[in-house]
């Protein structure tokens, strides 16, 4: 059974295994397929029409499935690897070990935003950006520049306290847990982290930065935490909603998975903060 | 849900944008020499930090009432289209700044220019919608 760990607690060997698996997926072209898929959904999910990956109730189950798919690819390279999560309420500065040269590398230089250290620096030769929204081939970041502060634990807790999963009109103007977590409304949680990192992470081609996966693994964990706090609340809407993925509708691009299938993460993985479920070891 | 396929949806929106783009290109020949001009109705043709920003408002014809929000303006930076979207609350995002909202297309285009630092926009040609994530490897 896969255990997703806090990135701050990874051993040097675990960090190396994770970054090596990322570089291998990049080399084989698998990585860029995920970038393209995400970019496509970001550009076509619309408040006024069909929406699946973003600005809609299925933001959370869509990304859970997207990360599962990606994690499975990592595990084909190295079966010991799982997706770490980045708790940015705790590791909230550019001097966090996350951004050290033995892991993701640091912020970009002022002149052009280029990341100069770590395994994903352009000069290291293994991380050329091809699926970006512009022609620059190098990974860029501007940590803490466009917005000064990452979300705080208090801000996250206020969102986790919201008992209703999502509300009509099921888009970026909705009230409820999902849209406050996504960040189109209120204190701005998920969106703000993309903006704080800057560079490709702030664009529609955000998975070009490996931190994308760790950010979304933590968002995914917050969904699990919300479920734990609100055991009587569930995914909404239930059925018959135009342009939106209802509980038992299938989600593109897979077309064989529904939000209902994604509600219990323990079918697929656990977090290092929770006990392994009884009878773990099946499924994957 | 699933009233139209995603392929149809994307095809439709790209088609609509190209049509608007053609109109935009023609309309701007006349005032292309103007260094900066903000014309009533939301048309923008200006040089900002060395980049030419051209914004042509949606024509508004045809798709009435914005239920599908089809009336998107065309935003060009040095002649290349910047993909933009309108949010339900009337704010805007672009493909360059996708997680940050802007009050209007002009401020969105200027933010994109700052972010691009001189780089050229990549075309947002329709991508393969089959998206073989996983599986194929």
Short mmCIF file of C-alpha atoms in Angstrom, two decimals:
data_model
loop_
_atom_site.label_atom_id
_atom_site.label_comp_id
_atom_site.label_asym_id
_atom_site.label_seq_id
_atom_site.Cartn_x
_atom_site.Cartn_y
_atom_site.Cartn_z
CA UNK A 1 0.00 0.00 0.00
CA UNK A 2 1.31 3.42 -0.97
CA UNK A 3 1.99 5.84 1.87
CA UNK A 4 2.20 9.52 0.98
CA UNK A 5 4.66 11.33 3.22
CA UNK A 6 5.30 14.90 4.20
CA UNK A 7 8.10 16.08 1.92
CA UNK A 8 9.89 17.60 4.92
CA UNK A 9 10.33 14.14 6.42
CA UNK A 10 11.80 12.37 3.40
CA UNK A 11 15.24 10.84 3.80
CA UNK A 12 17.99 11.83 1.35
CA UNK A 13 17.50 8.46 -0.37
CA UNK A 14 13.76 9.03 -0.71
CA UNK A 15 14.33 12.48 -2.18
CA UNK A 16 16.81 11.07 -4.66
CA UNK A 17 14.47 8.25 -5.66
CA UNK A 18 11.62 10.68 -6.22
CA UNK A 19 13.59 13.19 -8.27
CA UNK A 20 15.22 10.41 -10.30
CA UNK A 21 11.80 8.95 -11.13
CA UNK A 22 10.62 12.41 -12.24
CA UNK A 23 13.64 12.82 -14.48
CA UNK A 24 13.04 9.40 -16.01
CA UNK A 25 9.38 10.22 -16.81
CA UNK A 26 10.58 13.46 -18.35
CA UNK A 27 13.14 11.61 -20.47
CA UNK A 28 10.58 9.15 -21.82
CA UNK A 29 8.00 11.81 -22.65
CA UNK A 30 5.44 10.50 -20.18
CA UNK A 31 5.81 13.59 -18.01
CA UNK A 32 4.93 16.03 -20.74
CA UNK A 33 1.75 14.16 -21.54
CA UNK A 34 0.52 15.05 -18.08
CA UNK A 35 1.48 18.69 -18.58
CA UNK A 36 -0.44 18.83 -21.85
CA UNK A 37 -3.49 17.16 -20.36
CA UNK A 38 -3.62 19.61 -17.47
CA UNK A 39 -3.10 22.60 -19.73
CA UNK A 40 -5.92 21.43 -21.98
CA UNK A 41 -8.38 21.09 -19.14
CA UNK A 42 -7.42 24.44 -17.65
CA UNK A 43 -8.05 26.16 -20.97
CA UNK A 44 -11.38 24.52 -21.63
CA UNK A 45 -13.00 24.27 -18.19
CA UNK A 46 -15.39 27.21 -18.23
CA UNK A 47 -17.67 28.77 -15.66
CA UNK A 48 -20.22 29.16 -18.44
CA UNK A 49 -19.98 25.69 -19.94
CA UNK A 50 -18.57 22.24 -19.52
CA UNK A 51 -16.09 22.00 -16.63
CA UNK A 52 -14.33 18.99 -15.18
CA UNK A 53 -10.81 19.55 -13.88
CA UNK A 54 -11.17 23.00 -12.38
CA UNK A 55 -13.68 25.59 -11.14
CA UNK A 56 -16.20 22.86 -10.53
CA UNK A 57 -17.11 20.23 -7.92
CA UNK A 58 -14.94 17.64 -9.67
CA UNK A 59 -11.79 19.72 -9.10
CA UNK A 60 -10.96 17.47 -6.14
CA UNK A 61 -11.81 13.97 -7.52
CA UNK A 62 -10.35 14.93 -10.95
CA UNK A 63 -7.01 15.87 -9.41
CA UNK A 64 -7.09 12.81 -7.12
CA UNK A 65 -7.37 10.63 -10.21
CA UNK A 66 -4.80 12.70 -12.10
CA UNK A 67 -2.29 12.28 -9.25
CA UNK A 68 -3.03 8.56 -8.97
CA UNK A 69 -2.29 8.16 -12.64
CA UNK A 70 0.93 10.10 -12.28
CA UNK A 71 1.98 8.23 -9.15
CA UNK A 72 1.42 4.93 -10.97
CA UNK A 73 3.81 6.12 -13.68
CA UNK A 74 6.41 7.03 -11.06
CA UNK A 75 6.01 3.58 -9.52
CA UNK A 76 6.63 1.92 -12.88
CA UNK A 77 10.04 3.58 -12.73
CA UNK A 78 10.64 2.88 -9.04
CA UNK A 79 8.09 0.90 -7.07
CA UNK A 80 9.21 2.43 -3.78
CA UNK A 81 8.29 5.97 -4.79
CA UNK A 82 5.10 7.70 -3.70
CA UNK A 83 3.97 11.29 -4.06
CA UNK A 84 5.12 13.46 -1.16
CA UNK A 85 2.92 16.31 -0.01
CA UNK A 86 3.98 19.88 0.72
CA UNK A 87 2.30 21.35 3.78
CA UNK A 88 2.81 24.99 2.92
CA UNK A 89 1.13 26.07 6.17
CA UNK A 90 4.33 24.82 7.87
CA UNK A 91 7.08 24.93 5.24
CA UNK A 92 6.28 28.42 4.12
CA UNK A 93 9.50 30.14 3.15
CA UNK A 94 11.95 29.95 0.29
CA UNK A 95 14.52 28.60 2.74
CA UNK A 96 12.52 25.42 3.37
CA UNK A 97 14.38 22.19 2.65
CA UNK A 98 11.90 21.62 -0.18
CA UNK A 99 13.77 24.22 -2.21
CA UNK A 100 17.28 22.95 -1.47
CA UNK A 101 19.58 21.82 -4.26
CA UNK A 102 19.20 18.15 -3.27
CA UNK A 103 15.46 18.27 -3.88
CA UNK A 104 13.56 20.75 -6.08
CA UNK A 105 16.12 23.54 -6.27
CA UNK A 106 15.36 27.10 -5.28
CA UNK A 107 13.78 30.25 -6.62
CA UNK A 108 14.70 31.77 -9.98
CA UNK A 109 17.21 34.53 -10.56
CA UNK A 110 15.78 38.02 -10.91
CA UNK A 111 16.82 38.64 -14.50
CA UNK A 112 14.78 35.91 -16.16
CA UNK A 113 13.28 33.81 -13.39
CA UNK A 114 15.46 30.86 -14.26
CA UNK A 115 16.01 28.20 -11.57
CA UNK A 116 19.76 27.65 -11.37
CA UNK A 117 20.22 24.82 -8.89
CA UNK A 118 18.88 21.36 -8.25
CA UNK A 119 18.02 18.51 -10.62
CA UNK A 120 15.44 20.54 -12.58
CA UNK A 121 17.68 23.48 -13.44
CA UNK A 122 17.87 23.88 -17.22
CA UNK A 123 21.66 23.84 -17.16
CA UNK A 124 21.59 20.35 -15.60
CA UNK A 125 20.32 19.20 -18.98
CA UNK A 126 17.41 16.99 -17.99
CA UNK A 127 14.49 19.34 -17.62
CA UNK A 128 13.70 21.29 -20.77
CA UNK A 129 10.23 22.83 -20.80
CA UNK A 130 8.48 22.08 -24.06
CA UNK A 131 4.81 22.27 -23.12
CA UNK A 132 4.78 25.76 -21.70
CA UNK A 133 2.59 28.69 -22.63
CA UNK A 134 5.59 30.55 -24.07
CA UNK A 135 8.89 29.65 -25.68
CA UNK A 136 11.19 29.76 -22.67
CA UNK A 137 12.70 26.28 -22.22
CA UNK A 138 13.92 26.69 -18.63
CA UNK A 139 12.10 26.13 -15.36
CA UNK A 140 11.22 29.41 -13.71
CA UNK A 141 10.12 30.41 -10.22
CA UNK A 142 9.72 33.59 -8.23
CA UNK A 143 9.01 32.29 -4.73
CA UNK A 144 6.97 34.74 -2.68
CA UNK A 145 7.12 37.53 -5.27
CA UNK A 146 3.65 37.89 -6.78
CA UNK A 147 2.04 37.23 -3.42
CA UNK A 148 3.94 37.56 -0.17
CA UNK A 149 2.39 34.91 2.05
CA UNK A 150 1.32 31.32 1.66
CA UNK A 151 -2.01 30.38 3.25
CA UNK A 152 -1.85 29.99 7.01
CA UNK A 153 -3.10 27.10 9.11
CA UNK A 154 -5.85 29.37 10.46
CA UNK A 155 -7.02 30.18 6.94
CA UNK A 156 -7.02 26.51 6.02
CA UNK A 157 -8.89 25.59 9.18
CA UNK A 158 -11.59 28.14 8.41
CA UNK A 159 -12.14 26.47 5.05
CA UNK A 160 -12.05 22.98 6.52
CA UNK A 161 -14.83 24.07 8.88
CA UNK A 162 -17.24 24.64 6.00
CA UNK A 163 -19.77 21.80 6.13
CA UNK A 164 -21.15 21.97 2.59
CA UNK A 165 -18.98 20.44 -0.14
CA UNK A 166 -20.09 22.70 -2.98
CA UNK A 167 -23.02 24.85 -4.01
CA UNK A 168 -24.80 26.02 -7.16
CA UNK A 169 -23.81 27.44 -9.59
CA UNK A 170 -20.97 24.90 -9.16
CA UNK A 171 -18.25 27.16 -10.54
CA UNK A 172 -15.73 29.81 -9.52
CA UNK A 173 -18.44 31.90 -7.89
CA UNK A 174 -19.74 29.13 -5.64
CA UNK A 175 -19.87 29.19 -1.88
CA UNK A 176 -18.83 26.08 0.05
CA UNK A 177 -15.74 24.04 0.84
CA UNK A 178 -14.57 23.17 -2.69
CA UNK A 179 -14.43 26.68 -4.10
CA UNK A 180 -12.90 28.16 -0.96
CA UNK A 181 -10.24 25.47 -1.06
CA UNK A 182 -9.69 25.94 -4.78
CA UNK A 183 -9.34 29.63 -4.04
CA UNK A 184 -11.63 31.53 -6.39
CA UNK A 185 -13.46 32.79 -3.35
CA UNK A 186 -12.49 33.80 0.17
CA UNK A 187 -8.99 33.69 1.65
CA UNK A 188 -7.73 31.91 -1.50
CA UNK A 189 -5.96 28.66 -0.69
CA UNK A 190 -4.97 26.49 -3.68
CA UNK A 191 -4.74 29.23 -6.30
CA UNK A 192 -2.59 31.41 -4.08
CA UNK A 193 0.05 28.70 -3.72
CA UNK A 194 0.40 28.53 -7.51
CA UNK A 195 0.84 32.31 -7.58
CA UNK A 196 3.32 32.28 -4.67
CA UNK A 197 5.60 29.83 -6.50
CA UNK A 198 5.41 31.82 -9.72
CA UNK A 199 7.02 30.84 -13.02
CA UNK A 200 5.35 27.96 -14.81
CA UNK A 201 3.42 27.10 -11.64
CA UNK A 202 1.40 30.29 -12.12
CA UNK A 203 0.47 29.36 -15.68
CA UNK A 204 -1.92 26.88 -17.23
CA UNK A 205 1.06 24.57 -17.79
CA UNK A 206 1.76 24.43 -14.04
CA UNK A 207 2.75 20.72 -13.87
CA UNK A 208 5.99 21.72 -15.60
CA UNK A 209 7.22 22.41 -12.07
CA UNK A 210 7.51 19.18 -10.04
CA UNK A 211 6.21 21.02 -6.98
CA UNK A 212 2.81 20.86 -8.67
CA UNK A 213 2.40 17.25 -7.53
CA UNK A 214 3.35 17.99 -3.93
CA UNK A 215 1.02 20.98 -3.79
CA UNK A 216 -1.87 18.94 -5.12
CA UNK A 217 -1.03 15.99 -2.89
CA UNK A 218 -1.54 18.35 0.06
CA UNK A 219 -4.77 19.78 -1.38
CA UNK A 220 -5.90 16.18 -1.74
CA UNK A 221 -4.98 15.51 1.86
CA UNK A 222 -7.04 18.52 2.94
CA UNK A 223 -10.03 17.00 1.16
CA UNK A 224 -9.50 13.82 3.20
CA UNK A 225 -9.23 15.93 6.35
CA UNK A 226 -12.47 17.72 5.48
CA UNK A 227 -14.22 14.36 5.05
CA UNK A 228 -12.91 13.29 8.44
CA UNK A 229 -14.28 16.45 10.05
CA UNK A 230 -17.65 16.25 8.28
CA UNK A 231 -18.58 12.57 8.09
CA UNK A 232 -22.17 13.41 7.20
CA UNK A 233 -21.27 15.71 4.33
CA UNK A 234 -20.69 14.34 0.87
CA UNK A 235 -19.81 15.27 -2.68
CA UNK A 236 -22.35 17.48 -4.42
CA UNK A 237 -24.20 17.72 -6.77
CA UNK A 238 -25.94 14.37 -6.68
CA UNK A 239 -27.49 14.08 -10.13
CA UNK A 240 -28.87 15.82 -13.17
CA UNK A 241 -26.68 18.92 -13.24
CA UNK A 242 -25.85 20.47 -16.61
CA UNK A 243 -22.16 21.04 -17.50
CA UNK A 244 -20.97 19.57 -14.21
CA UNK A 245 -19.83 16.12 -13.09
CA UNK A 246 -22.43 14.71 -10.70
CA UNK A 247 -21.51 12.16 -8.05
CA UNK A 248 -21.91 9.17 -10.34
CA UNK A 249 -21.09 10.74 -13.70
CA UNK A 250 -17.86 9.65 -15.33
CA UNK A 251 -15.00 12.14 -15.62
CA UNK A 252 -13.02 12.85 -18.75
CA UNK A 253 -10.45 12.01 -19.98
CA UNK A 254 -10.73 8.59 -18.34
CA UNK A 255 -14.46 8.09 -18.84
CA UNK A 256 -14.44 5.12 -16.50
CA UNK A 257 -14.15 6.80 -13.15
CA UNK A 258 -16.67 8.85 -11.16
CA UNK A 259 -16.34 11.18 -8.19
CA UNK A 260 -17.99 8.43 -6.15
CA UNK A 261 -15.08 6.13 -6.99
CA UNK A 262 -12.61 8.71 -5.68
CA UNK A 263 -14.20 9.55 -2.32
CA UNK A 264 -12.17 7.11 -0.23
CA UNK A 265 -8.46 7.69 -0.73
CA UNK A 266 -7.66 4.68 1.47
CA UNK A 267 -8.56 2.40 -1.41
CA UNK A 268 -5.40 3.71 -3.07
CA UNK A 269 -3.00 5.13 -0.47
CA UNK A 270 -2.75 6.41 3.05
CA UNK A 271 -1.03 9.43 4.49
CA UNK A 272 1.84 9.21 6.95
CA UNK A 273 -0.41 10.90 9.50
CA UNK A 274 -2.98 8.12 9.61
CA UNK A 275 -2.95 4.46 10.51
CA UNK A 276 -2.99 1.96 7.69
CA UNK A 277 -6.53 0.71 7.14
CA UNK A 278 -7.43 -2.74 8.39
CA UNK A 279 -6.79 -5.33 5.72
CA UNK A 280 -4.51 -3.03 3.72
CA UNK A 281 -2.45 -4.58 1.01
CA UNK A 282 -4.98 -5.30 -1.70
CA UNK A 283 -6.18 -3.05 -4.50
CA UNK A 284 -2.98 -1.61 -5.87
CA UNK B 1 -23.59 16.64 -18.32
CA UNK B 2 -22.05 15.39 -21.53
CA UNK B 3 -24.46 17.26 -23.75
CA UNK B 4 -21.60 17.95 -26.09
CA UNK B 5 -18.29 16.19 -26.22
CA UNK B 6 -15.15 18.00 -25.19
CA UNK B 7 -13.86 17.74 -28.73
CA UNK B 8 -16.94 19.53 -29.97
CA UNK B 9 -16.65 22.12 -27.23
CA UNK B 10 -13.02 22.87 -27.97
CA UNK B 11 -13.59 22.92 -31.70
CA UNK B 12 -16.42 25.36 -31.27
CA UNK B 13 -14.49 27.74 -29.04
CA UNK B 14 -11.38 27.68 -31.21
CA UNK B 15 -13.48 28.34 -34.27
CA UNK B 16 -15.17 31.27 -32.60
CA UNK B 17 -11.85 32.71 -31.47
CA UNK B 18 -10.30 32.45 -34.91
CA UNK B 19 -13.23 34.25 -36.44
CA UNK B 20 -12.91 37.07 -33.95
CA UNK B 21 -9.16 37.11 -34.51
CA UNK B 22 -9.57 37.74 -38.22
CA UNK B 23 -11.92 40.61 -37.57
CA UNK B 24 -9.47 41.98 -35.00
CA UNK B 25 -6.50 41.91 -37.37
CA UNK B 26 -8.39 43.83 -40.03
CA UNK B 27 -9.79 46.39 -37.61
CA UNK B 28 -6.36 47.24 -36.27
CA UNK B 29 -4.65 48.09 -39.53
CA UNK B 30 -6.08 51.59 -39.39
CA UNK B 31 -4.72 52.59 -36.02
CA UNK B 32 -1.65 50.35 -35.88
CA UNK B 33 0.62 53.38 -35.87
CA UNK B 34 -1.01 54.88 -32.81
CA UNK B 35 1.38 54.31 -29.93
CA UNK B 36 -1.30 53.98 -27.29
CA UNK B 37 -5.00 54.30 -27.72
CA UNK B 38 -7.84 53.11 -25.57
CA UNK B 39 -10.97 53.36 -27.59
CA UNK B 40 -14.43 53.33 -26.02
CA UNK B 41 -15.88 49.87 -26.20
CA UNK B 42 -12.79 48.21 -24.80
CA UNK B 43 -10.53 48.18 -27.85
CA UNK B 44 -6.91 48.53 -26.84
CA UNK B 45 -3.91 49.12 -29.06
CA UNK B 46 -0.87 50.11 -27.08
CA UNK B 47 2.79 49.45 -26.55
CA UNK B 48 3.49 48.32 -23.02
CA UNK B 49 7.05 47.59 -21.89
CA UNK B 50 8.07 47.24 -25.51
CA UNK B 51 5.31 44.81 -26.48
CA UNK B 52 2.28 45.63 -28.59
CA UNK B 53 -0.98 44.75 -26.91
CA UNK B 54 -4.09 44.62 -29.08
CA UNK B 55 -7.48 43.82 -27.64
CA UNK B 56 -10.60 43.47 -29.71
CA UNK B 57 -13.82 43.16 -27.78
CA UNK B 58 -16.20 40.35 -28.50
CA UNK B 59 -18.61 41.23 -31.24
CA UNK B 60 -21.56 40.12 -29.13
CA UNK B 61 -23.63 39.07 -32.10
CA UNK B 62 -25.03 35.60 -32.34
CA UNK B 63 -24.45 34.26 -28.86
CA UNK B 64 -26.88 36.33 -26.95
CA UNK B 65 -27.06 36.75 -23.23
CA UNK B 66 -23.75 35.14 -22.36
CA UNK B 67 -25.12 31.85 -21.07
CA UNK B 68 -22.10 30.23 -22.62
CA UNK B 69 -19.84 33.23 -22.21
CA UNK B 70 -18.91 32.94 -25.86
CA UNK B 71 -18.25 36.64 -26.19
CA UNK B 72 -14.56 36.63 -25.37
CA UNK B 73 -12.29 39.41 -26.58
CA UNK B 74 -9.25 38.64 -28.67
CA UNK B 75 -6.05 39.61 -26.90
CA UNK B 76 -2.85 39.75 -28.94
CA UNK B 77 0.69 40.33 -27.71
CA UNK B 78 2.99 41.16 -30.61
CA UNK B 79 0.41 39.58 -32.87
CA UNK B 80 0.20 36.28 -31.01
CA UNK B 81 -3.00 35.39 -29.29
CA UNK B 82 -3.11 35.20 -25.51
CA UNK B 83 -5.73 32.70 -24.42
CA UNK B 84 -8.06 34.42 -21.96
CA UNK B 85 -11.10 33.40 -19.97
CA UNK B 86 -13.80 35.26 -18.13
CA UNK B 87 -14.85 34.21 -14.66
CA UNK B 88 -18.42 34.13 -13.45
CA UNK B 89 -17.82 37.23 -11.31
CA UNK B 90 -16.66 39.20 -14.36
CA UNK B 91 -12.93 39.00 -13.62
CA UNK B 92 -10.41 37.62 -16.10
CA UNK B 93 -7.56 35.12 -16.24
CA UNK B 94 -5.09 34.24 -18.98
CA UNK B 95 -3.10 31.16 -19.80
CA UNK B 96 0.01 32.99 -18.52
CA UNK B 97 -1.50 33.98 -15.16
CA UNK B 98 -4.03 31.25 -14.69
CA UNK B 99 -4.56 31.34 -10.94
CA UNK B 100 -4.78 35.09 -10.48
CA UNK B 101 -7.76 37.19 -11.50
CA UNK B 102 -7.72 40.61 -13.17
CA UNK B 103 -10.39 43.26 -13.40
CA UNK B 104 -10.28 43.65 -17.19
CA UNK B 105 -8.49 42.29 -20.29
CA UNK B 106 -6.07 45.23 -20.45
CA UNK B 107 -4.65 44.67 -16.96
CA UNK B 108 -4.53 40.96 -17.70
CA UNK B 109 -2.56 41.56 -20.91
CA UNK B 110 -0.12 43.89 -19.14
CA UNK B 111 0.43 41.28 -16.42
CA UNK B 112 1.17 38.73 -19.15
CA UNK B 113 3.72 41.09 -20.71
CA UNK B 114 5.47 41.49 -17.36
CA UNK B 115 5.48 37.75 -16.82
CA UNK B 116 6.76 36.99 -20.32
CA UNK B 117 9.86 39.19 -19.87
CA UNK B 118 10.18 39.45 -23.63
CA UNK B 119 9.36 35.80 -24.42
CA UNK B 120 7.11 34.82 -27.31
CA UNK B 121 3.74 33.25 -26.65
CA UNK B 122 3.35 29.66 -27.79
CA UNK B 123 0.40 28.96 -30.06
CA UNK B 124 -2.52 27.33 -28.31
CA UNK B 125 -3.43 25.10 -31.19
CA UNK B 126 -6.04 22.51 -30.31
CA UNK B 127 -4.26 19.67 -28.62
CA UNK B 128 -5.08 16.05 -28.99
CA UNK B 129 -8.12 15.46 -26.86
CA UNK B 130 -7.52 11.74 -26.56
CA UNK B 131 -4.80 12.43 -24.00
CA UNK B 132 -3.28 9.03 -23.37
CA UNK B 133 -2.32 9.66 -19.80
CA UNK B 134 -0.85 6.58 -18.23
CA UNK B 135 -1.97 3.59 -20.23
CA UNK B 136 0.07 3.91 -23.37
CA UNK B 137 3.48 3.59 -21.72
#
